[in-house]
Each structure stands twice: as C-alpha cells, then as structure tokens.
Short mmCIF file of C-alpha atoms in Angstrom, two decimals:
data_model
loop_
_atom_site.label_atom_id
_atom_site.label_comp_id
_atom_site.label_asym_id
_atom_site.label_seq_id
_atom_site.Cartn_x
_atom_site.Cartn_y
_atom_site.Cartn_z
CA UNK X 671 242.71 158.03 96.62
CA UNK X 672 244.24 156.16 99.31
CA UNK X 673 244.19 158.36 102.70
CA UNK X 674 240.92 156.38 104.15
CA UNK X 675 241.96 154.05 106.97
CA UNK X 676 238.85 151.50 108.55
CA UNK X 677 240.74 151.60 111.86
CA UNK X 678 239.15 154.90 112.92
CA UNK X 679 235.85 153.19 112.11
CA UNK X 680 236.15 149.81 113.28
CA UNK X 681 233.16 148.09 114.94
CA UNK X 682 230.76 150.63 114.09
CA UNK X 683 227.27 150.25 113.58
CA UNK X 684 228.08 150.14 109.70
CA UNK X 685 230.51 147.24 110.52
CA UNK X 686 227.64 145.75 112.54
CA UNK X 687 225.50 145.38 110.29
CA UNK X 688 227.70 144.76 107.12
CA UNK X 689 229.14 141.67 109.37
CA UNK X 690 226.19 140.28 110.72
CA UNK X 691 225.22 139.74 106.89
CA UNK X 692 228.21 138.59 105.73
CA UNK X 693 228.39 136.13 108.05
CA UNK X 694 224.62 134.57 107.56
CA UNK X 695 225.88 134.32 103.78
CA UNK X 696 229.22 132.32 104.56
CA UNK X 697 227.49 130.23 107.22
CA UNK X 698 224.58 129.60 103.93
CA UNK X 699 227.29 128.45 102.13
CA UNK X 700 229.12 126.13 104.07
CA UNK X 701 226.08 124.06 104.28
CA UNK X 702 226.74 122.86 101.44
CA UNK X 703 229.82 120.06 101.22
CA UNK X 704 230.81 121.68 97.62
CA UNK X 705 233.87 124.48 97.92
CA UNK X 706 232.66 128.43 97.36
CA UNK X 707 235.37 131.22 96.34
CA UNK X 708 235.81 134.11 98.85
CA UNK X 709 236.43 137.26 97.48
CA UNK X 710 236.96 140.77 99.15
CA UNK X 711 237.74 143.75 97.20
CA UNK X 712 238.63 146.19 99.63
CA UNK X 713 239.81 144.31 101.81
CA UNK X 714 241.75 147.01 104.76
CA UNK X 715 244.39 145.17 107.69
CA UNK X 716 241.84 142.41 108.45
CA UNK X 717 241.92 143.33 112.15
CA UNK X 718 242.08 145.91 114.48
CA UNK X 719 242.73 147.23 118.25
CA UNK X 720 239.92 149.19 119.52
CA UNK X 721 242.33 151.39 122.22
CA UNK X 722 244.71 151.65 118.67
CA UNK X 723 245.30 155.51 118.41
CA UNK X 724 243.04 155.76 115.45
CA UNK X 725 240.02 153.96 117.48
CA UNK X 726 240.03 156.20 120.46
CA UNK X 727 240.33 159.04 118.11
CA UNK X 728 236.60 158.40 116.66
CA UNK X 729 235.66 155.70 119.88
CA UNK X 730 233.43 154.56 117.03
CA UNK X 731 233.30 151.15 117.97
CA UNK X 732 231.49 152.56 121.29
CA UNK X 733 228.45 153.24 119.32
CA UNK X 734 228.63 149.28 117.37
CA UNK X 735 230.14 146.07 119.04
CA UNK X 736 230.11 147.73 122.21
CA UNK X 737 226.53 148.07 123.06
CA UNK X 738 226.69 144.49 121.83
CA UNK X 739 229.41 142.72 123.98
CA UNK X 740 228.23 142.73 127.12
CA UNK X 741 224.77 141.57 126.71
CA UNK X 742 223.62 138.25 127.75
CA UNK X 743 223.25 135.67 125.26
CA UNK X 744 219.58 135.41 126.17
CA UNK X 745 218.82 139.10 125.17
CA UNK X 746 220.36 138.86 121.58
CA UNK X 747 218.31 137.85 118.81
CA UNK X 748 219.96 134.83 116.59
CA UNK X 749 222.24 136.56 114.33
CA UNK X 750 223.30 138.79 116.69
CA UNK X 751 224.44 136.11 118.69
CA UNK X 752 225.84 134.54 116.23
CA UNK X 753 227.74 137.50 114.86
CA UNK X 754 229.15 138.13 118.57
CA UNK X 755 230.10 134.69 118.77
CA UNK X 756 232.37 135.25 116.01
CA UNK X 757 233.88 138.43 116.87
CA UNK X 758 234.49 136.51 120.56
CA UNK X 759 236.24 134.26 118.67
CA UNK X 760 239.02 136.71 117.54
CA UNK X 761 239.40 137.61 121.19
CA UNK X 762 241.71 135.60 123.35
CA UNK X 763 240.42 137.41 126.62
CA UNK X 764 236.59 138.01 127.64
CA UNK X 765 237.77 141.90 126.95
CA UNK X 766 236.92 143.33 123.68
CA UNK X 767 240.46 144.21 122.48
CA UNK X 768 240.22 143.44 118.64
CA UNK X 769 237.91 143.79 116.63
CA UNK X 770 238.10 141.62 113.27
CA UNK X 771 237.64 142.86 109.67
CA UNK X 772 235.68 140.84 107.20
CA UNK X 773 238.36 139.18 105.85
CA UNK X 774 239.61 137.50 109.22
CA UNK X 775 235.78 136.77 109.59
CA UNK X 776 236.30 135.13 105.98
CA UNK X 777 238.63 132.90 107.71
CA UNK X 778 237.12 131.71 110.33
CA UNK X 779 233.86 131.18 109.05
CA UNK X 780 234.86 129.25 106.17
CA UNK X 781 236.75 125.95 105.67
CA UNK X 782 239.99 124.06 104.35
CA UNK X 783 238.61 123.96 100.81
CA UNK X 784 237.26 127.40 100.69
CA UNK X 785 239.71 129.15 98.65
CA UNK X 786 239.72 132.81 99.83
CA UNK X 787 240.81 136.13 97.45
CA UNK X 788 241.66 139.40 99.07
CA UNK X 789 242.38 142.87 97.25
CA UNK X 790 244.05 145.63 99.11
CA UNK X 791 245.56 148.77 97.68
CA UNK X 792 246.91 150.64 100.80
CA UNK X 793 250.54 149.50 101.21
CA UNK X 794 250.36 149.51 105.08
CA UNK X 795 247.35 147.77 105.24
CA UNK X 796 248.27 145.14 102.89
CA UNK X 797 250.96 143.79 104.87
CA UNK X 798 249.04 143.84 108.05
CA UNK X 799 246.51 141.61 106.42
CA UNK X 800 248.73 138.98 105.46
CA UNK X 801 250.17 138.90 109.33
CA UNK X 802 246.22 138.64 110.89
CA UNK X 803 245.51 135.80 108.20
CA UNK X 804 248.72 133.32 108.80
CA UNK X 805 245.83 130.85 110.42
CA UNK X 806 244.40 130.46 106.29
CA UNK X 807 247.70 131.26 104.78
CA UNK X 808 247.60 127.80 102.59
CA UNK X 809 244.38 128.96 101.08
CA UNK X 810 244.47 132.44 100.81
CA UNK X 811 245.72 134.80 98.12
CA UNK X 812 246.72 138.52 98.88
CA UNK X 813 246.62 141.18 95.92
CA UNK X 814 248.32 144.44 96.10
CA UNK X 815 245.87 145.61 93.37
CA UNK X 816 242.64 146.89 92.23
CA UNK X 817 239.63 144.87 93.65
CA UNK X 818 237.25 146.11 90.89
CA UNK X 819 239.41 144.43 88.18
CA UNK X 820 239.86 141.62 90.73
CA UNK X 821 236.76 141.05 90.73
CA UNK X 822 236.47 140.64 86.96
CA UNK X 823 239.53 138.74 86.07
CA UNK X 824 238.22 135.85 88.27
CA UNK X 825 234.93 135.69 87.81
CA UNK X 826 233.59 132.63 87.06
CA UNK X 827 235.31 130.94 89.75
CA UNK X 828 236.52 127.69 89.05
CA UNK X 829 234.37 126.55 91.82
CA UNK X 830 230.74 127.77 90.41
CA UNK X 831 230.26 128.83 93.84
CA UNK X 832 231.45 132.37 95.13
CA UNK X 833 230.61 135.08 97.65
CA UNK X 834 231.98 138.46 96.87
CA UNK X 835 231.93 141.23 99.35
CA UNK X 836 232.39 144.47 97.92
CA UNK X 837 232.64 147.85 100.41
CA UNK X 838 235.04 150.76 98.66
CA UNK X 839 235.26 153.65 101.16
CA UNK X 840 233.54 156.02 98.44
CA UNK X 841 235.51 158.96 99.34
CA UNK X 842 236.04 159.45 95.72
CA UNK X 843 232.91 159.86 94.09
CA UNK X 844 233.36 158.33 91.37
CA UNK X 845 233.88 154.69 93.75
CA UNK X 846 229.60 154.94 93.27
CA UNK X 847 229.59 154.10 89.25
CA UNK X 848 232.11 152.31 89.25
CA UNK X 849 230.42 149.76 91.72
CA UNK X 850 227.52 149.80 89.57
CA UNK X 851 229.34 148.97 86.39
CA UNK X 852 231.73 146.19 88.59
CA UNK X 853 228.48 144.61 89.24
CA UNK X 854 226.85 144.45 86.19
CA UNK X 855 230.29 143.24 84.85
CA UNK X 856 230.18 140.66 87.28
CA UNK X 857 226.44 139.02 86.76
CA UNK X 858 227.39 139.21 83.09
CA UNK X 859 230.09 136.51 83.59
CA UNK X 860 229.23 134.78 86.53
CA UNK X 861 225.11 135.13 87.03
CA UNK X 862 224.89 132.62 90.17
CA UNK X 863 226.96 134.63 92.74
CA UNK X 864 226.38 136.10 95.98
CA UNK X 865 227.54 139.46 95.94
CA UNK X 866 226.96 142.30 98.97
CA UNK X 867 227.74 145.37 97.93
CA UNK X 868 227.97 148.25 101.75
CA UNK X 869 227.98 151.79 100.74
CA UNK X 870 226.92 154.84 103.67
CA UNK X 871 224.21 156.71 103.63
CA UNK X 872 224.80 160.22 103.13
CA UNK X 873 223.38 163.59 101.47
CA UNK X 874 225.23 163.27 99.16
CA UNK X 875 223.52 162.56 95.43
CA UNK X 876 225.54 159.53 94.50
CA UNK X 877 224.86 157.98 97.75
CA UNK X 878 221.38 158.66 97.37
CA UNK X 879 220.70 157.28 93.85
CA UNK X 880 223.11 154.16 94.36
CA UNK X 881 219.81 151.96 95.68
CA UNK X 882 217.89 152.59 92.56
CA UNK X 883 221.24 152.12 90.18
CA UNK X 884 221.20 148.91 91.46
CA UNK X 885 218.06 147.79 90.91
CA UNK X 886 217.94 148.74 87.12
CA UNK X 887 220.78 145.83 86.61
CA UNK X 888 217.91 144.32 86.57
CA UNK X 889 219.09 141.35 88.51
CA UNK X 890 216.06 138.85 89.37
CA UNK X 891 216.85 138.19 93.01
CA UNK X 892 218.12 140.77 95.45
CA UNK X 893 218.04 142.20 98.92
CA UNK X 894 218.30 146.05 100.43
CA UNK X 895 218.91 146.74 104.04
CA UNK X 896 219.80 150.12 105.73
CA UNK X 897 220.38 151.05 109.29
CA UNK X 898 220.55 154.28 110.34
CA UNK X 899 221.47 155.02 114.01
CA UNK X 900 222.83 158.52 113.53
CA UNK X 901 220.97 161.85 113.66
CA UNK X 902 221.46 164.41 110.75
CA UNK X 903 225.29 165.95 110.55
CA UNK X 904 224.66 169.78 111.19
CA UNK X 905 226.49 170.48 107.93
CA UNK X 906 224.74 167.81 106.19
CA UNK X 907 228.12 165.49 105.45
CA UNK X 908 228.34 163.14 107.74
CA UNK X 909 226.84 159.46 107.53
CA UNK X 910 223.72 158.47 109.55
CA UNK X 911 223.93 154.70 108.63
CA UNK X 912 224.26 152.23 105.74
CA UNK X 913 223.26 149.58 103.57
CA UNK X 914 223.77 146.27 101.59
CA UNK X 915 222.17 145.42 98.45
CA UNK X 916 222.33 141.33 97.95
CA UNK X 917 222.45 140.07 94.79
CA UNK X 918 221.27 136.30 95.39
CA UNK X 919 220.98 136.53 98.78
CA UNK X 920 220.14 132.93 100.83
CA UNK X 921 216.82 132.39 100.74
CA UNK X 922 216.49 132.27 104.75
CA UNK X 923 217.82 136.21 105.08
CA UNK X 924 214.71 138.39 104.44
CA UNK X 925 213.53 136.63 107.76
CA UNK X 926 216.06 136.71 109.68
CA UNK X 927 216.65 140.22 109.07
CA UNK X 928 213.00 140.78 109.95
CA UNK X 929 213.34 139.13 113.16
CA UNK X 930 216.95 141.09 114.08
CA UNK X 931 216.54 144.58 112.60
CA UNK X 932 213.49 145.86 114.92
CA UNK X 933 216.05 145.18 118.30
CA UNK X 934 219.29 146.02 116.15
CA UNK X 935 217.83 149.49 115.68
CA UNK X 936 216.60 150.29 118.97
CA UNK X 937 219.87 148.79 120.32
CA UNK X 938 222.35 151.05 118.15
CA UNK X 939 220.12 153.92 117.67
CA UNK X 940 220.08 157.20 119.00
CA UNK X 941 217.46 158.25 120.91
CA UNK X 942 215.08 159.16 118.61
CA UNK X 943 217.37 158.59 115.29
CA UNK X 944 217.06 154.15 114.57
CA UNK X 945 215.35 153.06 111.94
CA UNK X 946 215.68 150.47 109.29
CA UNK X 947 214.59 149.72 105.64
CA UNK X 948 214.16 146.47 104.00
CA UNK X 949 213.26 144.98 101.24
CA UNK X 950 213.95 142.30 98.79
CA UNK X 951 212.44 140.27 95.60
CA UNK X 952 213.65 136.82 95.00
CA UNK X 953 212.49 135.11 92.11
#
C-alpha cells in the first residue's frame, strides 16, 4: 500500500518528537572521529512546504514546529533548541516555509565520511528526495525499493557503526510484525546498532501490543518514549501521539529526555490531553 503521503503530516508533534531524537543520536555519533552508516527505510520526499496544498489541508504542522518557532531561545530546553536550530537551518528566511524530513536532517547533521542509505517506495516521492539531497549527493545512495529488506541486505555495515531509523506509515497492518521481525533480523546480524523504530499510538490492537513485542527481542539496552498531545478521536481511530523504542540508545538520552519531555508536553499538548511515558534499561 502506497497512498500515504507525510506531506499532510509534516511537522507534527509526531515529527517533533521522532526528530528531536534522531537528531541527539546523529549528533552522539559524530563525536566520534570513526564513520557511522545512515540508514532510513521509509524514507518520504525529504522535505516539505508547510502552505503545500497537502499541509494546509491537515495545518498539522500548526500543532508541532509551530508552537516551537517562535519561541525565544532562552525558553527552550536543550534539545529543543537544538532540534529548532536544525530545522532553521533548512530555512533560507526567518519564516518557517519548509519543513525538513529526516533524511535532509541526515544530511546535515552528519559529515563527508558518513555514508548515508535511503529507501523509498512511492515513485513521486523518490524523485523528490534525490532533488532536496543534491547538497550529500557524493555520499548518498537512493533505493527505489523495500526498506525492510534494505535494512537486511546491509547490515553489518562495513563501517561497524550505523544508525537506522525505521518509521513505516502502518496503514497496513501487517507494517506492525513485520517491524518486529526486521528488528530482530537486524540485532541478529549486526548487534551494536542504533536503531529507532516511530510507530502512532492508536486503538488499534497492533499499535497497542507493538511496545511489549519489542521488548521480548530481548535486546539488553533500549529506550521507550511516547507523547501524546491529542485527545481521544470520537470514533476511536485517530492517533493521539507516538513513540520510539531505541535499541542502543546513547547513553546521555534517558536524561535529556527527562529534562525536555515535562515542557515538550505542556508545550504541544492540548489542554488537558499532554502526557508522556518513558522508560529505558541499559545494560
């Protein structure tokens, strides 16, 4: 199934808070002189114009990056900062106009001997993606394929050293096992990686029991966060946040998601409807 399209959704408080965390693990591993692998599985256009038609349809990003942008630096906890600082960067005007997918953020947050792996299926997308990443174009690779088996052809990376984001759009059901089995795949071949796994919380039952799923791999060192900001959909479909389970996460990012979720939540919340979950166990 290929209908979903992250431009109605882009710069939500879902791509808040998947960001936020993807960049705190590529800034981790660039302190470190040694090369990592980038990999994205579902990787979508790489950027996107908030007053597209598709963005004013939802206003979406209303809800996210806009209660963020016009804050002073002062106000925002580290990360957040940080995380705006980033999406400034993909600005050329002090107007939010674009708002950049994680694989532009891939880009910028990396360097010249950080190879980077992209996987996108949608056949618009996919050549919109190699247009927003011409500034990495040397290093970058652009599949027209299936992330999942992406993901397992090249793992271990030559390097030793990877960070794998992996964030399906689970309209198809079935997106929620195969995750689960892509991951255990994965830690099979190549134990030492990073990998964040976003998925939306939702009623429904795979959503749900996704969490647990994930901690039977059995993995010694992980992370969970969730954000919800959204009250209940009336008809009990609609998603009232999200969450990342780490597998390796850095070290430093139980704290400083301890330090940034309290404000995040009250910031992005509803009235009545923020809250947050975390919890991790690092061997």
């Amino acid at each position: 199934m290929l209908s979903y399209r992250h431009a109605f959704h882009a710069g939500n408080p879902a791509d808040v808070l998947k960001h936020l965390v993807w960049i705190q693990v590529l800034d981790y591993f660039t302190q470190k002189d040694k090369p990592f692998m980038v990999l994205d599985t579902h990787a979508g256009a790489g950027m996107y114009l908030i007053e597209s038609t598709m963005a004013r349809k939802t206003g979406e990003w209303q809800t996210g990056i806009g209660k963020l942008w016009e804050q002073a630096d002062e106000a925002l906890p580290e990360a957040v900062a940080r995380y705006r600082q980033v999406i400034k960067a993909a600005n050329a005007s002090p107007a939010l106009k674009h708002y950049p997918g994680s694989p532009w953020i891939s880009g910028y947050c990396t360097r010249h001997a950080d190879p980077l792996r992209f996987f996108e299926r949608h056949s618009t997308d996919a050549p919109l993606l190699a247009q927003t990443l011409r500034f990495v174009q040397k290093r970058t690779q652009i599949n027209v394929a299936d992330g999942l088996a992406g993901l397992k052809a090249l793992m271990p990376p030559p390097q030793r050293r990877a960070a794998v984001l992996i964030d399906p759009s689970y309209e198809d059901k079935t997106d929620y096992g195969k995750v689960v089995a892509s991951l255990r795949d994965a830690v099979q071949r190549f134990a030492t990686g990073t990998y964040v796994l976003w998925y939306p919380i939702l009623a429904r039952r795979e959503a749900v029991e996704l969490p647990d799923r994930l901690v039977k791999l059995g993995v010694p060192n992980w992370l969970h966060v969730t954000l919800t900001t959204q009250p209940p959909a009336t008809d009990g479909l609609g998603m009232i946040g999200s969450g990342l389970f780490v597998i390796n996460p850095p070290w430093t990012l139980p704290q400083t998601l301890e330090s940034t979720l309290p404000w995040l939540t009250e910031t992005l919340g509803e009235p009545g409807c923020g809250a947050f979950t975390l919890d991790w166990q690092i061997a």
